Amino acid sequence: MEFTEPVVLVLSSLAGGPKHGYALARDIESFAGVTLGPGTLYGAISRLEKHGWIEALPTDDRRQPYRITAPGAAALAERLTAMQKVASAGLSRLALRPAR
């Protein structure tokens, strides 16, 4: 599965606990400063659910909560570790640039 920004953001939000779509959008805005439109958010949710990285929880409410699965958590951890390495290398290289 391709790790698009919305996929990483949704998985990161659900790593903090189950949430429904609106709560996911608000959480993502608060920790990442990114606003996902409904089509983008629910498209990512659909792909993640089909891939088995998140699952819908039973509910009597009209809002559908989701949670991250063990394979989803493992994939997220692997991706975030790789992103951290890239960010660290980039920041180190920026620090070595001569001042202009």
Coordinates of C-alpha atoms in Angstrom, one line a residue:
M1 CA 0.0 0.0 0.0
E2 CA 1.2 3.5 -0.8
F3 CA 2.0 5.7 2.2
T4 CA 0.4 8.9 1.1
E5 CA 0.3 11.8 3.6
P6 CA -3.4 11.2 4.5
V7 CA -2.7 7.5 5.2
V8 CA 0.2 8.4 7.6
L9 CA -2.0 11.0 9.3
V10 CA -5.0 8.7 9.7
L11 CA -2.8 5.9 11.1
S12 CA -1.0 8.3 13.4
S13 CA -4.3 9.6 14.7
L14 CA -5.7 6.1 15.3
A15 CA -2.5 5.1 17.1
G16 CA -3.8 7.3 19.9
G17 CA -7.1 5.4 20.1
P18 CA -10.3 4.7 18.2
K19 CA -12.0 7.7 16.5
H20 CA -14.9 8.4 14.1
G21 CA -14.3 10.5 10.9
Y22 CA -15.0 13.9 12.4
A23 CA -12.8 13.2 15.4
L24 CA -10.0 12.0 13.1
A25 CA -10.2 15.2 11.1
R26 CA -10.0 17.4 14.2
D27 CA -7.2 15.4 15.7
I28 CA -5.1 15.6 12.5
E29 CA -5.7 19.3 12.4
S30 CA -4.5 19.6 16.0
F31 CA -1.3 17.5 15.8
A32 CA -0.3 18.1 12.2
G33 CA -1.9 21.4 11.2
V34 CA -3.4 19.7 8.1
T35 CA -7.0 19.9 7.1
L36 CA -8.2 16.8 5.2
G37 CA -11.3 17.3 3.1
P38 CA -14.0 14.6 3.5
G39 CA -13.2 12.9 0.2
T40 CA -9.5 12.7 1.1
L41 CA -10.2 11.5 4.7
Y42 CA -12.8 8.9 3.8
G43 CA -10.8 7.7 0.8
A44 CA -7.8 7.0 3.1
I45 CA -10.1 5.3 5.6
S46 CA -11.5 3.1 2.8
R47 CA -8.1 2.1 1.5
L48 CA -6.7 1.4 5.0
E49 CA -9.8 -0.7 5.9
K50 CA -9.5 -2.7 2.7
H51 CA -5.8 -3.3 3.4
G52 CA -6.5 -4.5 6.9
W53 CA -4.6 -1.7 8.6
I54 CA -7.7 -0.3 10.3
E55 CA -11.0 -1.8 11.2
A56 CA -14.5 -0.4 11.9
L57 CA -15.8 -0.9 15.4
P58 CA -19.4 -1.9 16.2
T59 CA -21.6 1.0 17.0
D60 CA -25.2 2.0 17.6
D61 CA -24.4 5.6 16.7
R62 CA -24.5 7.0 13.1
R63 CA -20.8 7.9 13.5
Q64 CA -18.6 5.0 12.6
P65 CA -15.5 4.6 14.9
Y66 CA -12.3 3.0 13.6
R67 CA -9.2 1.6 15.3
I68 CA -5.7 0.7 14.0
T69 CA -4.9 -3.0 13.7
A70 CA -1.7 -4.7 14.7
P71 CA -0.5 -4.9 11.1
G72 CA -1.4 -1.2 10.7
A73 CA 0.5 -0.3 13.8
A74 CA 3.6 -2.2 12.6
A75 CA 3.4 -0.6 9.2
L76 CA 3.1 2.8 10.7
A77 CA 6.0 2.3 13.0
E78 CA 8.2 1.1 10.1
R79 CA 7.2 4.1 8.0
L80 CA 7.6 6.7 10.8
T81 CA 11.1 5.3 11.5
A82 CA 12.1 5.7 7.9
M83 CA 10.6 9.2 7.8
Q84 CA 12.6 10.1 11.0
K85 CA 15.8 8.9 9.3
V86 CA 15.2 11.1 6.3
A87 CA 14.2 14.1 8.4
S88 CA 17.3 13.7 10.6
A89 CA 19.6 13.5 7.5
G90 CA 17.9 16.5 5.9
L91 CA 18.2 18.6 9.0
S92 CA 21.8 17.7 9.5
R93 CA 22.7 18.6 6.0
L94 CA 20.9 21.9 6.3
A95 CA 22.9 22.7 9.4
L96 CA 26.1 22.1 7.4
R97 CA 25.2 24.6 4.6
P98 CA 27.2 27.8 4.6
A99 CA 25.3 30.9 5.7
R100 CA 24.3 33.2 2.9

